[in-house]
Coordinates of C-alpha atoms and ligand atoms in Angstrom, one line a residue:
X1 CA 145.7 53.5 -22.7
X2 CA 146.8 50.5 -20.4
X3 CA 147.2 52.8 -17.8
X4 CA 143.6 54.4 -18.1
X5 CA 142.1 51.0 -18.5
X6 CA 144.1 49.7 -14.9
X7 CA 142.5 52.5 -13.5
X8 CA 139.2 52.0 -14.6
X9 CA 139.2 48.3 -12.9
X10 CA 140.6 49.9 -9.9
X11 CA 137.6 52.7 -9.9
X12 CA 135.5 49.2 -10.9
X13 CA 136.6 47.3 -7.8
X14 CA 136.4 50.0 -5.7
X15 CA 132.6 50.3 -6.7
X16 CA 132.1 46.7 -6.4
X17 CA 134.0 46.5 -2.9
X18 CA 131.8 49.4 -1.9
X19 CA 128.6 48.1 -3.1
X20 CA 129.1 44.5 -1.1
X21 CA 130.0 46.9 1.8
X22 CA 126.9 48.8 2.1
X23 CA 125.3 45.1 1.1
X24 CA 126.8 44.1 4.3
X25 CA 126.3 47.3 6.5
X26 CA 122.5 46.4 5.3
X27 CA 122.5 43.3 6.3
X28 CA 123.5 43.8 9.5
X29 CA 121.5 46.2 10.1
X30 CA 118.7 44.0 9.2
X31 CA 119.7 41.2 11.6
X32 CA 119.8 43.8 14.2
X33 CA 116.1 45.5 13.3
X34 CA 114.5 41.5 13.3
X35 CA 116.7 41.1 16.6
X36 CA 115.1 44.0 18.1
X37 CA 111.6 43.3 17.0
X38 CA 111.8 39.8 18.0
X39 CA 113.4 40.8 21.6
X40 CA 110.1 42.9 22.0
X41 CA 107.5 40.4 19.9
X42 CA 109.2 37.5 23.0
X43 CA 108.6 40.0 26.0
X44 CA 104.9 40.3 25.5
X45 CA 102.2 38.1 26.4
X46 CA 100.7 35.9 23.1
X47 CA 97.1 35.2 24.0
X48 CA 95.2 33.0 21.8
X49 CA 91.4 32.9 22.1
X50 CA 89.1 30.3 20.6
X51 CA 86.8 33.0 19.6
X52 CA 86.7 36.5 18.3
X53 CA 84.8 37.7 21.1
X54 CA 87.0 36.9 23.3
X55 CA 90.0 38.3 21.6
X56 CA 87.3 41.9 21.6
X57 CA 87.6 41.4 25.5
X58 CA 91.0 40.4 26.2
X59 CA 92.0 43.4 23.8
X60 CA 90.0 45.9 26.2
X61 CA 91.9 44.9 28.8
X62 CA 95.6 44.2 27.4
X63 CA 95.7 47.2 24.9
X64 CA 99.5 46.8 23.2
X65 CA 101.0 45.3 26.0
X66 CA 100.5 41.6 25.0
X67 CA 99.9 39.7 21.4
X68 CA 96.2 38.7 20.7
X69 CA 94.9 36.1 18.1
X70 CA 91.9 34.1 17.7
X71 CA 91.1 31.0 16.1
X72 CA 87.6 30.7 14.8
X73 CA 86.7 32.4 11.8
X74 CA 82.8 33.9 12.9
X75 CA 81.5 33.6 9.6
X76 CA 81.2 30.0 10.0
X77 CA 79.7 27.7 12.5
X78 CA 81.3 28.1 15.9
X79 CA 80.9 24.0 16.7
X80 CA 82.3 23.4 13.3
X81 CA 86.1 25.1 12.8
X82 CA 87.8 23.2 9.9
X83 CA 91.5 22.4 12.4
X84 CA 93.9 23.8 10.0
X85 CA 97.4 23.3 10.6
X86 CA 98.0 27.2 10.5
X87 CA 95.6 27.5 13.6
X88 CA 98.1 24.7 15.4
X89 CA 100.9 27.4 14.6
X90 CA 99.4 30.1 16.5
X91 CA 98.6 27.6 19.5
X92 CA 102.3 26.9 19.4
X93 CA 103.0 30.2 20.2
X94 CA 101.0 30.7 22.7
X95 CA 101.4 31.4 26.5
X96 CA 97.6 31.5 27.4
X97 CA 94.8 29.9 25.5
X98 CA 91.0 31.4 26.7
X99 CA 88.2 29.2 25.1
X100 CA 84.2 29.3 25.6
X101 CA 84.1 25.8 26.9
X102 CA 81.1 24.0 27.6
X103 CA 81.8 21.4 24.7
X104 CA 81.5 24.6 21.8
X105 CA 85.0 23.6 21.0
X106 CA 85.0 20.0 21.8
X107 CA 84.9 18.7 17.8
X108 CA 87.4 20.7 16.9
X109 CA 90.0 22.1 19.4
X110 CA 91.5 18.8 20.3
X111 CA 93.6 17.6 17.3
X112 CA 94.7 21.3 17.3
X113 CA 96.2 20.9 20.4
X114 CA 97.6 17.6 20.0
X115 CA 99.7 18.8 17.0
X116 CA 100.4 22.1 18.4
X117 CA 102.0 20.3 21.4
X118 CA 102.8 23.3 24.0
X119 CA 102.9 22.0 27.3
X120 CA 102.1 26.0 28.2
X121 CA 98.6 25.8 27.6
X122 CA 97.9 22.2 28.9
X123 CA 94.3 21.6 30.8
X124 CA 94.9 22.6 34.6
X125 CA 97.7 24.7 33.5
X126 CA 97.5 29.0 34.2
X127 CA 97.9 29.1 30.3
X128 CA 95.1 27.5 30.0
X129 CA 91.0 29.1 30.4
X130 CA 87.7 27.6 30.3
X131 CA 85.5 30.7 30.7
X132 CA 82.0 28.3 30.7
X133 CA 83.1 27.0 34.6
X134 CA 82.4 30.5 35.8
X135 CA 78.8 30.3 34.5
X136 CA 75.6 28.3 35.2
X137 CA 74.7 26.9 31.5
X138 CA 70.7 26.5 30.7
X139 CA 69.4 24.2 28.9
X140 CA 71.0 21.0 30.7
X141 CA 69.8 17.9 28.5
X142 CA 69.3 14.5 29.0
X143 CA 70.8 11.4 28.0
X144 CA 68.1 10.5 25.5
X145 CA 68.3 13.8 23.2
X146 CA 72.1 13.8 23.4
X147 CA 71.7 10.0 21.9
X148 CA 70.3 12.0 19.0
X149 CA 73.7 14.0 17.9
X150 CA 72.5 16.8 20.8
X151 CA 75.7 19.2 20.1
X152 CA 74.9 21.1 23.5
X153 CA 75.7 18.1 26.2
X154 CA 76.7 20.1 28.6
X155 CA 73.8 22.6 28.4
X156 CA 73.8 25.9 26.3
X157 CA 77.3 27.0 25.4
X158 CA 76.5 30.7 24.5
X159 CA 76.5 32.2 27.3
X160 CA 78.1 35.0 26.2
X161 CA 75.3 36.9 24.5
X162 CA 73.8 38.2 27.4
X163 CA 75.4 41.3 28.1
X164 CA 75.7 41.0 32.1
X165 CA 78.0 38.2 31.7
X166 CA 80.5 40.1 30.0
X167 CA 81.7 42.2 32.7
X168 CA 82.5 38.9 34.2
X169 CA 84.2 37.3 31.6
X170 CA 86.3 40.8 31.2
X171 CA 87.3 40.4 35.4
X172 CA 88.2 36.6 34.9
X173 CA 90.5 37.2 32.2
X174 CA 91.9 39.9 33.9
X175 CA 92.6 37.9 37.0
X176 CA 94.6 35.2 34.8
X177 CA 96.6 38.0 33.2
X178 CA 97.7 39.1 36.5
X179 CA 99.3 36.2 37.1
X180 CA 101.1 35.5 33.4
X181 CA 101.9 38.9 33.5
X182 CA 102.1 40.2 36.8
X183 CA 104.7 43.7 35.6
X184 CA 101.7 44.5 33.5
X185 CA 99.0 43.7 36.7
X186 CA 98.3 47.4 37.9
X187 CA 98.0 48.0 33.6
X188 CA 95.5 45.8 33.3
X189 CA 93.3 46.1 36.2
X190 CA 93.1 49.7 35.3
X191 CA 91.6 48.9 31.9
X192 CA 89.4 46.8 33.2
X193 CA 88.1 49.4 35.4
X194 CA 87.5 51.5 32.1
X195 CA 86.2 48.9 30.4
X196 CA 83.2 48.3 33.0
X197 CA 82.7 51.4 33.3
X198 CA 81.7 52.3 29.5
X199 CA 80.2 48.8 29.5
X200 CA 77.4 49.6 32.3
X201 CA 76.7 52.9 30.2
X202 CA 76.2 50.8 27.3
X203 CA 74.2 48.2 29.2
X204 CA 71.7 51.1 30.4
X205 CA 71.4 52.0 26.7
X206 CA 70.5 48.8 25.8
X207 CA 68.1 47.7 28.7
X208 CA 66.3 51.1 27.7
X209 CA 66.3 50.1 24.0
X210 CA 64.7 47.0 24.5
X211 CA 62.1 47.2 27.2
X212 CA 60.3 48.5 24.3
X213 CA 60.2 44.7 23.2
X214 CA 59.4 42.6 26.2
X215 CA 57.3 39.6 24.9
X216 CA 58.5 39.6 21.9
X217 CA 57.7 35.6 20.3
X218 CA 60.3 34.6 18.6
X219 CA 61.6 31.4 16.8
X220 CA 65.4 31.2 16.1
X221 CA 67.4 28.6 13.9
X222 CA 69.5 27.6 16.4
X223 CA 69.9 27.9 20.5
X224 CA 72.2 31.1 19.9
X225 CA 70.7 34.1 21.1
X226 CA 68.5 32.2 24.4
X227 CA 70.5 33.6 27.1
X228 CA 70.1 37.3 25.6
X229 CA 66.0 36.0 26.0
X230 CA 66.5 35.0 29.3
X231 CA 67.9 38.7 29.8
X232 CA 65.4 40.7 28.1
X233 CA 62.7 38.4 28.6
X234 CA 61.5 37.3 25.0
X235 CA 59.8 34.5 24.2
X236 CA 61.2 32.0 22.1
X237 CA 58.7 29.1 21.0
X238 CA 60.3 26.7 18.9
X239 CA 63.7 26.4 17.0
X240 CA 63.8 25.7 12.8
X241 CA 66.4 22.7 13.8
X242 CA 64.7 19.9 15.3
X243 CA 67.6 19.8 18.4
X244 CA 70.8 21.8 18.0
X245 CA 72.9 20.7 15.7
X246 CA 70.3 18.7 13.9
X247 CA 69.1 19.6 10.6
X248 CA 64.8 20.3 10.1
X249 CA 63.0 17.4 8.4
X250 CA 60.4 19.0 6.1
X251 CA 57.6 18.1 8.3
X252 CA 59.3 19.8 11.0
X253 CA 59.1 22.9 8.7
X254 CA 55.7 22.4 8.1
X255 CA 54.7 21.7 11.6
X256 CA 56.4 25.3 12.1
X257 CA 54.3 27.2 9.8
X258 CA 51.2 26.2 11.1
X259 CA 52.5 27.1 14.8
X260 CA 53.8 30.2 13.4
X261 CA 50.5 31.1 13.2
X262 CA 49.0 29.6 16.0
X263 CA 51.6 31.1 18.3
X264 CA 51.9 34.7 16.8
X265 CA 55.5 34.5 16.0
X266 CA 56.3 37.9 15.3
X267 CA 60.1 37.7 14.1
X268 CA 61.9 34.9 12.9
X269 CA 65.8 35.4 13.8
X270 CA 68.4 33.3 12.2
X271 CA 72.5 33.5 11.9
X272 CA 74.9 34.2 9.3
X273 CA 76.0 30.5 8.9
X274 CA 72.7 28.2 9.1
X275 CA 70.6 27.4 5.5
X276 CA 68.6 30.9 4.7
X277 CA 65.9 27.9 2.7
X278 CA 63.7 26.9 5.5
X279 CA 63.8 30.3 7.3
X280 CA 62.9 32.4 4.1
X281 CA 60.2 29.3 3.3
X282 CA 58.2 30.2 6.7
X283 CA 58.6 33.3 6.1
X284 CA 56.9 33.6 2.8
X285 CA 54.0 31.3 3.7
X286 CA 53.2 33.0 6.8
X287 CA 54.6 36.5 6.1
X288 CA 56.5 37.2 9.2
X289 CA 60.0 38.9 9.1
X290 CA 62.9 37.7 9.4
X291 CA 66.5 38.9 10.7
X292 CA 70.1 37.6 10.2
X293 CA 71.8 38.5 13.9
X294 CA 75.5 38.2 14.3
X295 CA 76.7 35.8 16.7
X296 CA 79.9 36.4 17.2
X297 CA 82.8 39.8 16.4
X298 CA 83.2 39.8 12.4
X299 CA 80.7 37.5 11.3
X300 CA 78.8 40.7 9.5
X301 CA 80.8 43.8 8.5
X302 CA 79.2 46.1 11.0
X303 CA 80.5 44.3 14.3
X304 CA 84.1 44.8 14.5
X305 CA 84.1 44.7 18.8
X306 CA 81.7 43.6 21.3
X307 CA 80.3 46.8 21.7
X308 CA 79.2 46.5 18.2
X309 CA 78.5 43.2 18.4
X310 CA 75.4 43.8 21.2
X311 CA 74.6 47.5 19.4
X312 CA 73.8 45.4 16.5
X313 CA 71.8 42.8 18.4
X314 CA 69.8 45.2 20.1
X315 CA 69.2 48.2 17.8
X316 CA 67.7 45.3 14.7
X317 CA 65.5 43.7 17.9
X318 CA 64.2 46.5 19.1
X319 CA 62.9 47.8 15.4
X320 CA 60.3 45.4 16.6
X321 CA 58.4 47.2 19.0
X322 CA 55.5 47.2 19.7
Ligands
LIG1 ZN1 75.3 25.9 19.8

């Protein structure tokens, strides 16, 4: 009896010491997995983008070899990003930062930066991209408009919804990842390559599409889409906010369903994040359509890239033809 209860201690430790061992072996193993993970997380590239269409552009190009992240959730307004702390976590991490520039970010992106505090991605640093110096912005205002809460002081920031000027965007990226990355230079000029390629296939799809369309007289809630007007040559006549940024007064709605009229507006295009109110109310006093167009990757379910994003745009224009 004593003997057979010793033994069963023993056969009891023995368990126990063998269970704490595999604890350990698991354990170890564990540190060595999140080592390993880690060690090849640090190698790569982090790139954080502003916006999500950027991050579409910069994944074209990078593919797996470097970590991509974006800031702005596209559902809401672009000028307006809430600067939550967990957004100053990701800039922490990063090694380059690519933003649209041209003042789109400049009510938010500051204090993010401040409390993220990475000397990597300073102004004037390689880690750091403006992608609006490389364009010629419309809509320069003057002092006396921008006196009135103007948010476009340095002219139109969306220049990215024409088409043409993504190719460029994709080649200035490309050229600042050659540099932060140069092992990874030959990888990335290649997909670049790719990328332009099915791009101008895409572009001649879409130039087709909506030639149907030319003259189209549009108004649109906010200055969004005017650089994809400029491209395809419709006309835009007024704007449901009075200036961007600023909210219509009621007489300013008014005012715009008489010229609604007068004008022959044919489609009224707004965005997912601006009031639906005024734009539905000129629409049922005058009876002209109107369409929700996405400004940005994600901000509808259908446009997940910026292929999407422009197949979208153009395919819900150029139902309007005539
Ligand atoms: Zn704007």
């Amino acid at each position: 009896m004593h003997f057979s209860i010793k033994l069963n201690k023993e056969v009891i430790f023995m368990k126990k010491s063998f269970k704490s061992l595999v604890l350990k072996i698991l354990f170890l193993l564990i540190l060595v997995f999140i080592f390993v993970l880690k060690t090849e997380a640090d190698d790569k590239l982090n790139v954080v983008t502003t916006y999500p269409y950027i991050a579409s552009i910069v994944k074209e190009i990078v593919k797996d070899r470097a970590n991509v992240d974006y800031l702005a959730d596209s559902k809401l307004d672009p000028h307006h990003v809430v600067p939550k702390p967990s957004l100053a976590v990701k800039l922490r991490k990063a090694d380059l930062l690519i933003i649209n520039g041209a003042s789109l970010e400049i009510g938010w992106l500051p204090p993010l930066m401040d409390l993220a505090n990475n000397n990597k991605i300073n102004f004037g640093t390689n880690g750091f991209l403006d992608l609006s110096q490389y364009f010629d912005l419309i809509d320069k205002v003057d002092n006396v408009s921008r006196a009135k809460g103007d948010i476009h002081p340095d002219g139109n920031p969306h220049f990215y919804l024409d088409p043409y000027n993504i190719p460029k965007i994709a080649n200035i990226i490309t050229e600042r990842l050659s540099i932060l990355d140069n092992k990874n230079s030959n990888f990335y000029k290649d997909n670049l390559e790719k990328f332009k390629h099915k791009w101008e296939q895409k572009v001649k799809d879409w130039d087709k599409k909506m030639e149907n369309i030319k003259s189209l007289r549009v108004f649109e809630y906010h200055r969004l889409f005017d650089y994809f007007f400029k491209r395809y040559n419709i006309v835009l006549i007024d704007t449901i906010e009075a200036l961007p940024g600023i909210p219509p007064t009621s007489k300013h709605i008014e005012d715009l369903v008489k010229k609604a009229k007068d004008e022959k507006i044919e489609v009224i295009i707004t965005d997912v994040y601006h009031p639906i109110q005024p734009v539905s109310y000129i629409s049922e006093k005058t009876g002209i359509k109107f369409i929700i167009l996405p400004h940005d990757v994600y901000s509808i379910k259908e446009v997940n890239d910026i292929f999407e994003l422009f197949d979208y745009i153009v395919n819900n224009l150029s139902s309007f033809s005539k």
